[in-house]
Short mmCIF file of C-alpha atoms and ligand atoms in Angstrom, two decimals:
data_model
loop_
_atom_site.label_atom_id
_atom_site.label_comp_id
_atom_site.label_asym_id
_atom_site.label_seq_id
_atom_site.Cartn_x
_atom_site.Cartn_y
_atom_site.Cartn_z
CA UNK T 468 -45.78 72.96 -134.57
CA UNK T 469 -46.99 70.21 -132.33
CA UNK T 470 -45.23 67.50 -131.24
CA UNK T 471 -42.15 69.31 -133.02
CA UNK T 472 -38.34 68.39 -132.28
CA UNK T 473 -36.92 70.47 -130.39
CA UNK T 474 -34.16 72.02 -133.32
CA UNK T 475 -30.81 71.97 -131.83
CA UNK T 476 -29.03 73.22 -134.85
CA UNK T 477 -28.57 76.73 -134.99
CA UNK T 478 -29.92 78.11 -138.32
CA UNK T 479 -27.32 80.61 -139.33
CA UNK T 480 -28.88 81.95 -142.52
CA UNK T 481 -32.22 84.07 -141.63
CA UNK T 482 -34.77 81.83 -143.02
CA UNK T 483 -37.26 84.09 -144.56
CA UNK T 484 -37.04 87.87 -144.98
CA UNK T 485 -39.67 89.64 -142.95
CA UNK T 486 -42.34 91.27 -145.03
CA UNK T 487 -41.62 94.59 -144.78
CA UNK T 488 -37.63 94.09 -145.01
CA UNK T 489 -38.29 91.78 -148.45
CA UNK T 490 -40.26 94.82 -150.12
CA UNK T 491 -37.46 97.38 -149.31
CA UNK T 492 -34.25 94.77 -150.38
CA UNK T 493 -36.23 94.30 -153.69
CA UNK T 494 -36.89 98.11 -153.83
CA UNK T 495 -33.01 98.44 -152.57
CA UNK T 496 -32.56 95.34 -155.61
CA UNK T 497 -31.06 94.18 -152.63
CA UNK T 498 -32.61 90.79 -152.82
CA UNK T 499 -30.42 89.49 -155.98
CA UNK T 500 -30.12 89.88 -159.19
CA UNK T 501 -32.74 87.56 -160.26
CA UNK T 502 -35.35 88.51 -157.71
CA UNK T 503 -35.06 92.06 -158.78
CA UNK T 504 -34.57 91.24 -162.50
CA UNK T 505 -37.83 90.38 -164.79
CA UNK T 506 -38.40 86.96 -165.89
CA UNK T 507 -37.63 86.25 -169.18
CA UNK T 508 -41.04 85.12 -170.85
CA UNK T 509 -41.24 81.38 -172.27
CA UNK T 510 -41.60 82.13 -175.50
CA UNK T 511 -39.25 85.06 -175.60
CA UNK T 512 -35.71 84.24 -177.29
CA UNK T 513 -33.60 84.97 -174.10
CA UNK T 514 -35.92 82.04 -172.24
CA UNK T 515 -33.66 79.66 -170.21
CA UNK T 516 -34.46 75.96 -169.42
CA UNK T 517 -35.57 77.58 -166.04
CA UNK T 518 -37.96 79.94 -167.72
CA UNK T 519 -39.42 77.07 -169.96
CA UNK T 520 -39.72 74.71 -166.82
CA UNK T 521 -41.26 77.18 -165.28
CA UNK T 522 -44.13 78.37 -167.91
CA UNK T 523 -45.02 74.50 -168.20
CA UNK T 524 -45.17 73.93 -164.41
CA UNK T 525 -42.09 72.09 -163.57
CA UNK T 526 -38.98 72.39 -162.33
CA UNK T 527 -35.68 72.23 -164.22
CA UNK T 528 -32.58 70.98 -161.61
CA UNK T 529 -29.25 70.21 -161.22
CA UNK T 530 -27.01 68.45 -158.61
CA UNK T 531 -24.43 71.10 -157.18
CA UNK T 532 -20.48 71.10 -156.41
CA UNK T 533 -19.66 73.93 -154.16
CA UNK T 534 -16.01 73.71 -155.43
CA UNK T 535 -16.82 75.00 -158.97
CA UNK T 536 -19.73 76.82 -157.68
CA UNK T 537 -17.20 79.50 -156.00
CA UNK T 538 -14.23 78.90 -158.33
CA UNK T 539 -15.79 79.16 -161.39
CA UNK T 540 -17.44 81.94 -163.31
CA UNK T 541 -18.76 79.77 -166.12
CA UNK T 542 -20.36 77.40 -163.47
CA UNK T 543 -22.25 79.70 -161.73
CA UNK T 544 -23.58 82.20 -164.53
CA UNK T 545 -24.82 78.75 -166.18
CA UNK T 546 -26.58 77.66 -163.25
CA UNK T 547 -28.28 80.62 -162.17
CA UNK T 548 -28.68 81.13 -165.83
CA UNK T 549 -31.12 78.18 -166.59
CA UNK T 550 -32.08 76.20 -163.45
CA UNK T 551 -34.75 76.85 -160.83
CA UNK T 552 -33.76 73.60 -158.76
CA UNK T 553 -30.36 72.60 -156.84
CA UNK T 554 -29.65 69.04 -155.29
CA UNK T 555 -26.02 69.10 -153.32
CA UNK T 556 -24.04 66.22 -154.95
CA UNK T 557 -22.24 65.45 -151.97
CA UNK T 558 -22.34 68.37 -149.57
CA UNK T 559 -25.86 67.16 -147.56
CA UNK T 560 -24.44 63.32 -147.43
CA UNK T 561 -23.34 62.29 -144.01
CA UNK T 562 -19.73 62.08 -144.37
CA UNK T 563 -19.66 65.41 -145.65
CA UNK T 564 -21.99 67.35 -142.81
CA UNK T 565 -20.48 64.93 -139.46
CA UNK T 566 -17.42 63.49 -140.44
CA UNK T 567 -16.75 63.09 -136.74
CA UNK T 568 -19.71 62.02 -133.97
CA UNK T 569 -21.00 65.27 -133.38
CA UNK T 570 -18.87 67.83 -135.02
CA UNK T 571 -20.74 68.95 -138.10
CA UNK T 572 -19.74 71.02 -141.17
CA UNK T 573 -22.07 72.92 -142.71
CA UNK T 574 -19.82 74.71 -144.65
CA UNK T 575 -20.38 73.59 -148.19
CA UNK T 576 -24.09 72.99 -147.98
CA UNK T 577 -24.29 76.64 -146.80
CA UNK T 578 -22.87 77.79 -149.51
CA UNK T 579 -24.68 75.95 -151.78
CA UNK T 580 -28.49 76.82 -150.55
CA UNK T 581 -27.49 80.48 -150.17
CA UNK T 582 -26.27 80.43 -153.67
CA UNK T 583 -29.89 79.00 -154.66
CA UNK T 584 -31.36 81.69 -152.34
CA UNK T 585 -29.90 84.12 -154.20
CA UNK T 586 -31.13 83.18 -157.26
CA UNK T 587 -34.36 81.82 -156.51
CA UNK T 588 -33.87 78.34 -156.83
CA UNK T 589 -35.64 75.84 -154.69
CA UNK T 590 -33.46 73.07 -152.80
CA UNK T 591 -33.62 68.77 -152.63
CA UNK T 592 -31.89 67.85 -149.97
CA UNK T 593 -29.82 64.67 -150.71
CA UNK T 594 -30.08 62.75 -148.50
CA UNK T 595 -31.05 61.52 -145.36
CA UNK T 596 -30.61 58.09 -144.82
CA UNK T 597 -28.45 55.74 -147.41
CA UNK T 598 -25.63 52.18 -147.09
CA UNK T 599 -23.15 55.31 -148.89
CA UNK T 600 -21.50 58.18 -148.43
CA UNK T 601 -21.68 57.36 -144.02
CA UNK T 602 -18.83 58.82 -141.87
CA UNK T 603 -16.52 56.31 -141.11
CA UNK T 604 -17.31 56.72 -137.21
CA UNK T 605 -20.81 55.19 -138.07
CA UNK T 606 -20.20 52.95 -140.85
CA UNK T 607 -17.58 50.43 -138.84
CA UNK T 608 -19.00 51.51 -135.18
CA UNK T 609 -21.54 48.33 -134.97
CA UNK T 610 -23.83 50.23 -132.42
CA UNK T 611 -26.14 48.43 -131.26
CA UNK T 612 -29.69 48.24 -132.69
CA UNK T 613 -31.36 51.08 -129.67
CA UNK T 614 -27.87 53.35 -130.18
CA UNK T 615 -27.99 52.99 -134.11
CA UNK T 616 -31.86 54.07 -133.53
CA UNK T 617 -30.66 57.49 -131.49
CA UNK T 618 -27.62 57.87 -133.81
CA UNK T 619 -30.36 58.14 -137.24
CA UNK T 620 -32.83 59.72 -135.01
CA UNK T 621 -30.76 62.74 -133.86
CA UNK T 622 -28.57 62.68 -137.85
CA UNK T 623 -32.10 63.59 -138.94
CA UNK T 624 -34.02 65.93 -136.87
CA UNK T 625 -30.45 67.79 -136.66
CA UNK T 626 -30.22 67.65 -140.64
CA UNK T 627 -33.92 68.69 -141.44
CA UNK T 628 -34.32 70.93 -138.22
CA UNK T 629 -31.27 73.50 -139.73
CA UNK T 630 -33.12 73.70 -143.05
CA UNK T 631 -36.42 73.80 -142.61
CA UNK T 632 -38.05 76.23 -144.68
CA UNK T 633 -34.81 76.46 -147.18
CA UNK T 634 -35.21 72.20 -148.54
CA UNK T 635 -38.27 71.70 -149.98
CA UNK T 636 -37.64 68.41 -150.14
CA UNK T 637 -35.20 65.39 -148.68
CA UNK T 638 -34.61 61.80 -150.28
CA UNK T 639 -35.30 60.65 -147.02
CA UNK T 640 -34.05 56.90 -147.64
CA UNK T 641 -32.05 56.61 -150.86
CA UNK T 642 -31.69 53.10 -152.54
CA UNK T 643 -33.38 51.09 -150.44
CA UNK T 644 -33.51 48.41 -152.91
CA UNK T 645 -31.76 45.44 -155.35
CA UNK T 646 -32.05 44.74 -158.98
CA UNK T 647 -34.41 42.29 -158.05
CA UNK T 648 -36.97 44.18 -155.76
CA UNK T 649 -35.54 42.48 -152.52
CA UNK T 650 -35.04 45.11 -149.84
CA UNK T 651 -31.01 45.72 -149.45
CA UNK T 652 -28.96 44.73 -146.89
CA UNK T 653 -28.23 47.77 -145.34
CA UNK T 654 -27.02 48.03 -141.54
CA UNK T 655 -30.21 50.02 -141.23
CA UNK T 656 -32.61 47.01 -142.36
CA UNK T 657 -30.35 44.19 -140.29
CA UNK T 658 -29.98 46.70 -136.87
CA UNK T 659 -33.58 48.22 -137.31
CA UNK T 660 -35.78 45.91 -139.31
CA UNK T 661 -38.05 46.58 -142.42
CA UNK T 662 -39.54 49.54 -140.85
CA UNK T 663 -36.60 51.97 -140.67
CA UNK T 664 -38.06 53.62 -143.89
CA UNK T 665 -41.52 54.52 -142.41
CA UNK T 666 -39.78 55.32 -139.17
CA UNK T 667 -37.27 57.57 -141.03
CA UNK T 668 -40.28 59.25 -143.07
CA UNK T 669 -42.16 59.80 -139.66
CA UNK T 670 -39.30 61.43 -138.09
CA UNK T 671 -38.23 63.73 -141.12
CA UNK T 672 -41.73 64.85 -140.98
CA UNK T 673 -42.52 65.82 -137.59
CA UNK T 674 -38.67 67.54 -138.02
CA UNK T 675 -40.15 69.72 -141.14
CA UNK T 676 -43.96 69.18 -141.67
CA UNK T 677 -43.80 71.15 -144.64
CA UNK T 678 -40.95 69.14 -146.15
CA UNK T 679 -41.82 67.07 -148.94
CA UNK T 680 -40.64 63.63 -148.26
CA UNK T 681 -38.85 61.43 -151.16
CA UNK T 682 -38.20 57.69 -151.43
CA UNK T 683 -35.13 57.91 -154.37
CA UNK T 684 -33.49 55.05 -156.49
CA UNK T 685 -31.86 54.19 -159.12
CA UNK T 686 -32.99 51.91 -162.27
CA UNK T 687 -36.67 52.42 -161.22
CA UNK T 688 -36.98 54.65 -164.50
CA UNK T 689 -39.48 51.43 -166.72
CA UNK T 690 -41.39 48.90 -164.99
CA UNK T 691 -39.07 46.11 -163.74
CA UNK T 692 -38.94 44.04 -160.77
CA UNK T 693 -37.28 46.80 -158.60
CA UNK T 694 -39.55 49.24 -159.64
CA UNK T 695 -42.41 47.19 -158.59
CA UNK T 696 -41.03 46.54 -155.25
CA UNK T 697 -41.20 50.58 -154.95
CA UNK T 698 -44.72 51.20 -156.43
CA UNK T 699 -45.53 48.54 -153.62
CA UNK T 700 -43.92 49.79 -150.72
CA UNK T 701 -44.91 53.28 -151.54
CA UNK T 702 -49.21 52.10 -151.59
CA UNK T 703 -48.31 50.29 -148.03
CA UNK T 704 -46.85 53.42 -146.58
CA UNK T 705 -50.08 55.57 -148.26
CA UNK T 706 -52.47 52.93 -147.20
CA UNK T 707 -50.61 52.76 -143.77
CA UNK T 708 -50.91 56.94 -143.08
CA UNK T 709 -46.87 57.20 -143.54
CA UNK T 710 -46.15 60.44 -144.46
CA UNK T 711 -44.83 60.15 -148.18
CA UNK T 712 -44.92 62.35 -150.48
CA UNK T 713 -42.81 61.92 -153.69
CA UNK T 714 -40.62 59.11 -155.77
CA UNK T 715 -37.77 60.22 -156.73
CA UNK T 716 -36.16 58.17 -160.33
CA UNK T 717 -32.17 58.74 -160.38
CA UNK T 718 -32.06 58.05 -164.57
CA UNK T 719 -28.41 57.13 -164.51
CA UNK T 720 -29.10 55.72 -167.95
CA UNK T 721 -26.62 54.49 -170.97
CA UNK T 722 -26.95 56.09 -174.16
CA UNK T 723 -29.93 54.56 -175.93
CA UNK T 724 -31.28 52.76 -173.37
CA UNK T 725 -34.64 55.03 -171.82
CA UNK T 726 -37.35 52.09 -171.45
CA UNK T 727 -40.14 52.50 -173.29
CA UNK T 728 -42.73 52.26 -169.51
CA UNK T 729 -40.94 55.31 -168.34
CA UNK T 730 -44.00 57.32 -169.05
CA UNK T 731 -46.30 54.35 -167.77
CA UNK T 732 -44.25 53.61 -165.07
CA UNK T 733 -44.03 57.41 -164.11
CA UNK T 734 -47.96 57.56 -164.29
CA UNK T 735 -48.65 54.73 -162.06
CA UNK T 736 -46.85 56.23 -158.91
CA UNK T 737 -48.35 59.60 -159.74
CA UNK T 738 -51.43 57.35 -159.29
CA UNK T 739 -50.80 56.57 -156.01
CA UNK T 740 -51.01 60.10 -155.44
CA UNK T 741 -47.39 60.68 -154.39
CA UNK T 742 -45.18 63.70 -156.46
CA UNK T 743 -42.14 61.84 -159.05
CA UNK T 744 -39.18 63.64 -159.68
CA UNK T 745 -36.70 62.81 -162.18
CA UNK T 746 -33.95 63.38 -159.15
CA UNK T 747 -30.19 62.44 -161.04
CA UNK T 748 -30.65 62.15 -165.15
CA UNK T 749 -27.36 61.65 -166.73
CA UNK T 750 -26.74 59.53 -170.11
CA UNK T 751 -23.32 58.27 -170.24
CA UNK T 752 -21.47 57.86 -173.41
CA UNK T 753 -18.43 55.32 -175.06
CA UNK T 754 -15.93 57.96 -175.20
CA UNK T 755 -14.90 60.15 -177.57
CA UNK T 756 -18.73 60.66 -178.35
CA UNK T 757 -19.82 60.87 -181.89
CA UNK T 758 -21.92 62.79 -183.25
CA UNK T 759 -24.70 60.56 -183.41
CA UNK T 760 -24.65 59.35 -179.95
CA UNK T 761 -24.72 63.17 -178.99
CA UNK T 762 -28.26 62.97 -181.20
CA UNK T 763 -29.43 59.69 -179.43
CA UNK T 764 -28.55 61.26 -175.94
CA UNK T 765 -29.91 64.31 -176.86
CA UNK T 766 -33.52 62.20 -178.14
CA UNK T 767 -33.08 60.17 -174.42
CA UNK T 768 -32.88 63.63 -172.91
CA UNK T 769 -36.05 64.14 -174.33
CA UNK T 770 -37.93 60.94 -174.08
CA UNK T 771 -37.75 61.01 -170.21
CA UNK T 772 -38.73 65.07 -170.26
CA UNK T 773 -41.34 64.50 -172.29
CA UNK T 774 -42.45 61.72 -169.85
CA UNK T 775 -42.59 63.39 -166.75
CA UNK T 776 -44.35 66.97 -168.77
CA UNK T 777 -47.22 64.14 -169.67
CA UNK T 778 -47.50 63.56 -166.19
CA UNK T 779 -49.16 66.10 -164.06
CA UNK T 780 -47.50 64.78 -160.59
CA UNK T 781 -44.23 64.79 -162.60
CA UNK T 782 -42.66 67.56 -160.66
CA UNK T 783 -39.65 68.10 -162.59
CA UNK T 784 -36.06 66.53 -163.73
CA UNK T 785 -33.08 66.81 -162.30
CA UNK T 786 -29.63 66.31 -163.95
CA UNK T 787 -26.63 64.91 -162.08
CA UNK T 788 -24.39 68.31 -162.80
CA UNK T 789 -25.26 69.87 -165.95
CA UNK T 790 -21.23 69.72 -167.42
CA UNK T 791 -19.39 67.34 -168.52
CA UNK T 792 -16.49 69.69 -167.25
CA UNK T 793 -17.63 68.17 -163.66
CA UNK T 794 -19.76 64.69 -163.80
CA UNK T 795 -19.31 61.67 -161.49
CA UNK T 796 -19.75 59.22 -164.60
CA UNK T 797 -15.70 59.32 -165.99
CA UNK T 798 -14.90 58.01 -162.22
CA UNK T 799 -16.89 55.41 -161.83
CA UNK T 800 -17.22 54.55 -165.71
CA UNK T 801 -14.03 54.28 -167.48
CA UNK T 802 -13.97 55.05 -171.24
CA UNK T 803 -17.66 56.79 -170.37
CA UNK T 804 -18.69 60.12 -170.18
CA UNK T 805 -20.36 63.38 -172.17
CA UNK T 806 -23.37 62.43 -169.38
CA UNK T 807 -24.68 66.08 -169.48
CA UNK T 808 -26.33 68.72 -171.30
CA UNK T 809 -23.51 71.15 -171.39
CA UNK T 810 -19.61 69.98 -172.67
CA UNK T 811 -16.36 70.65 -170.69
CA UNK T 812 -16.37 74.11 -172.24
CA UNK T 813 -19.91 74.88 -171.11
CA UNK T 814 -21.15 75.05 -174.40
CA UNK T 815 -24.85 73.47 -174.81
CA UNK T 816 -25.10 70.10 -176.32
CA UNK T 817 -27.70 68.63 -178.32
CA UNK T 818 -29.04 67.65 -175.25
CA UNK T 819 -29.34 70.61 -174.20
CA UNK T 820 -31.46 71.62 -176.94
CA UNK T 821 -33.73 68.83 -177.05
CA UNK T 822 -34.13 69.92 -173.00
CA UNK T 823 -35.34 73.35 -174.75
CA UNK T 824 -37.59 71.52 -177.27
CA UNK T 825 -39.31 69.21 -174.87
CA UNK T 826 -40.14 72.02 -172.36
CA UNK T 827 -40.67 74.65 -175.26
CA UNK T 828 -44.38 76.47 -175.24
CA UNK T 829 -46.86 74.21 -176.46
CA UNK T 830 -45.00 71.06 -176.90
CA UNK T 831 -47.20 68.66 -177.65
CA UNK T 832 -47.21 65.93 -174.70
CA UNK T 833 -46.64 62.92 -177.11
CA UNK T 834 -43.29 61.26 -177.10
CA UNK T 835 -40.13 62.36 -178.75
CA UNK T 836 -38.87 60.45 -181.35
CA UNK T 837 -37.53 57.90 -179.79
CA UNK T 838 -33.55 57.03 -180.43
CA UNK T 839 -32.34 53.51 -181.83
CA UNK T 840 -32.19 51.42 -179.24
CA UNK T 841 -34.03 53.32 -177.03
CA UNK T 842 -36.59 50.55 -175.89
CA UNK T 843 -34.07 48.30 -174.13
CA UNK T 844 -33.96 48.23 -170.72
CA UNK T 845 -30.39 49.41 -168.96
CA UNK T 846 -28.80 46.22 -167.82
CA UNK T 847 -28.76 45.77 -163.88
CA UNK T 848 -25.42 45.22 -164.10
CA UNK T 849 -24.56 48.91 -165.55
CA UNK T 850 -27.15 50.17 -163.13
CA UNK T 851 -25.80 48.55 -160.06
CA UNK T 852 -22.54 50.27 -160.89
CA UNK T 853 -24.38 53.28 -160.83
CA UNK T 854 -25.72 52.91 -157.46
CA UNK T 855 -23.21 50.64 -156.39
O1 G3I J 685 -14.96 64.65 -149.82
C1 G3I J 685 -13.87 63.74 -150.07
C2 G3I J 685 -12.56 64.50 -150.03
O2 G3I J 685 -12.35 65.00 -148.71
C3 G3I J 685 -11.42 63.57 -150.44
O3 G3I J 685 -10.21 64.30 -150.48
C4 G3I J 685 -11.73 62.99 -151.82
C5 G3I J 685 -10.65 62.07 -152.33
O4 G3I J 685 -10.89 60.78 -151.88
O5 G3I J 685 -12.97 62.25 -151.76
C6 G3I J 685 -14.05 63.11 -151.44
O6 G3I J 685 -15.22 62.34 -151.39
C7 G3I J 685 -15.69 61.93 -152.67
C8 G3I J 685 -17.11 62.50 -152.84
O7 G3I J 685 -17.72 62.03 -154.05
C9 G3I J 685 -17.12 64.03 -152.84
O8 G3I J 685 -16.40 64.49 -153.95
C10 G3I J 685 -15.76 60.41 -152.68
O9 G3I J 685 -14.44 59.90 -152.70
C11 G3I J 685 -16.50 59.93 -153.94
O10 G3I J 685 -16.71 58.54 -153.86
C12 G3I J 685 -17.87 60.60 -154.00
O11 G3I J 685 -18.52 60.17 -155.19
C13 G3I J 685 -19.92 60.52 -155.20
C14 G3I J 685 -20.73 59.21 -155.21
O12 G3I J 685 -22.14 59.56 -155.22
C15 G3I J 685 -20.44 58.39 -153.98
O13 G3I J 685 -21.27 57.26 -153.99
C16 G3I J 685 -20.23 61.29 -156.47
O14 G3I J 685 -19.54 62.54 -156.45
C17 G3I J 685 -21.73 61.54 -156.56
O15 G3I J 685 -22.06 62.12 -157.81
C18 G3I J 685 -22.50 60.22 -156.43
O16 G3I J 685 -23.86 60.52 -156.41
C19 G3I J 685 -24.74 59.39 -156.22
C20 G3I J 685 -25.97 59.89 -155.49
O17 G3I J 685 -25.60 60.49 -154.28
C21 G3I J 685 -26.97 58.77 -155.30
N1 G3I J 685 -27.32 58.16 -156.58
C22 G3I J 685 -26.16 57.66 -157.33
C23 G3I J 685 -25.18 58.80 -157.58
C24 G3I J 685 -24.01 58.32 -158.40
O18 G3I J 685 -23.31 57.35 -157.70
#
């Protein structure tokens, strides 16, 4: 493509199987299970989320571990099972891919994108640039503004270069904001200015043209002041010829606590004529959970599914895991947890089923019944916890 980087990754995993080879591995069933298997119809009784998603034009995702992934049976057969989408939790951040200038690991996130080649899945890459998750070698170097420049420039042609064709789509800049719609203070605003994030879009996209290109953050779900800042930033980019394509809402929510603008809120960016994603949906829980909270999470569950389905532009959701066997919330939330559709036992949860409702043939695009409690907004405080 014109005006390409030169990719100076190696892509180890063949990106696309020729024509001719394709036809004789799915002949051979050679391909995978589920490319050679039939597709379960939506309204048939074996349907999966995946199926459901699928039938009504979305995408149904979770976020990925590539620990479980390989060393656990139950994992895997449940992901394959009844998602179409994979984000890797960790395995894309920088830390995890450079933990040393130059000496990259691709190791997990290899794993994790062949798995969702195998079982035709598409892939979000998480993420590109962010003030988290940075390799200690960058986070106290203090390079100066030109170096810091060459350091992100290189992270992400390198990053988007080695899976082009295999991510569909990258949070390019994740979190770039606070609670109050101010831009955050990251060393990537003070050492590169306000326009990092256009100049981080431009360079993703001349890396992977085809990529779609997120903006992702948390407590953006209703309308608020943060959310605002976003809905503006992403019209100046549009008006401005940046390439952006998507919004990505994290829904990190607490039980009961789903604004009631999510599908407003979810509407007006599709407006802008970006793509939104529901990119990390998880609804923590006062532990031990009782049953009724499972039935208010499971009615949250809904509420934003049913927002994004009455949204064409609504691409999909995205839970953050899909167990509670293996969820970030019990970390970084003591006394919370039972975020996720699926217990520690992988059984499905109310939530689960209300997933299966809100996606089911048919559904009618109104709003689920909403929860008690479900109209007030998640307090920044909780939410800048989740983002920290
Ligand atoms: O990889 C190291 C490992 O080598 C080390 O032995 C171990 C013990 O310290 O730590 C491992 O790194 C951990 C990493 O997860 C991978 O497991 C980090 O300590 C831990 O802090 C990190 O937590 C992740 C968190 O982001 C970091 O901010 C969570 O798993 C992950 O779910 C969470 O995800 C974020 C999204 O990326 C952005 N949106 C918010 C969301 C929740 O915070």
């Amino acid at each position: 493509m014109a005006g390409r980087f030169p990719s100076r990754a190696t892509r180890p995993i063949p990106s696309r199987l020729g024509g001719a080879a394709l036809v004789l591995a799915l002949l051979a069933g050679l391909a995978g299970p589920a490319a050679a298997a039939q597709e379960p119809r939506a309204d048939s009784p074996e349907a999966a989320l995946r199926h459901l998603a699928t039938a009504q034009g979305k995408h149904i995702g979770a976020a990925v571990a590539p620990g479980p992934l390989t060393g656990e049976k139950p994992y895997h057969s449940t992901l394959a099972r009844e998602f179409n989408e994979v984000t890797p939790e960790n395995a894309l951040k920088w830390a995890e891919v450079e933990p040393q200038r130059g000496k990259y690991d691709w190791s997990a996130a290899d794993r994790i994108i062949e798995f969702a080649q195998r079982h035709r899945q598409r892939v979000r890459g998480h993420t590109l640039v962010w003030h988290s998750q940075n390799p200690s070698w960058l986070a106290n170097g203090d390079f100066a503004p030109d170096e810091l420049r060459g350091i992100l420039r290189d992270h992400i042609v390198t990053k988007v270069n080695r899976y082009e064709d295999r991510i569909f789509a990258w949070d390019v800049v994740n979190e770039p904001f606070n609670e109050d719609g101010g831009m955050r203070e990251t060393m990537w605003l003070r050492k590169l200015g306000r326009d990092y994030i256009a100049t981080a879009l431009r360079w993703a996209h001349r890396a992977d043209p085809d990529a779609k290109l997120y903006l992702n953050d948390y407590n953006i779900m209703g309308i608020n002041p943060k959310s605002d800042a976003m809905y503006e930033l992403v019209r100046s980019l549009k008006r401005r010829g940046v390439p952006i394509h998507g919004v990505g809402i994290q829904g990190h929510r607490i039980l009961g606590q789903i604004p009631d603008s999510t599908e407003e809120n979810i509407r007006r960016f599709a407006e802008l004529g970006v793509d939104v994603a529901i990119t990390e949906l998880d609804v923590r829980i006062p532990m031990p959970a009782s049953e009724q909270e499972l039935r208010t999470q499971a009615a949250n569950y809904a509420q934003v599914t049913e927002g994004c389905l009455a949204v064409r532009r609504c691409v999909g959701v995205t839970t953050w895991g899909f167990t509670d066997r293996h969820s970030w919330i019990p970390d970084w939330f003591e006394g919370q947890g039972a975020a996720l559709p699926f217990d520690e036992q992988y059984r499905p949860k109310p939530a689960y089923y209300a997933l299966r409702e809100a996606l089911a043939p048919g559904n009618g695009r109104g709003r689920a019944p909403s929860a008690p409690g479900s109209a007030a907004p998640a307090t920044a405080a909780a939410d800048s916890r989740a983002g920290r």
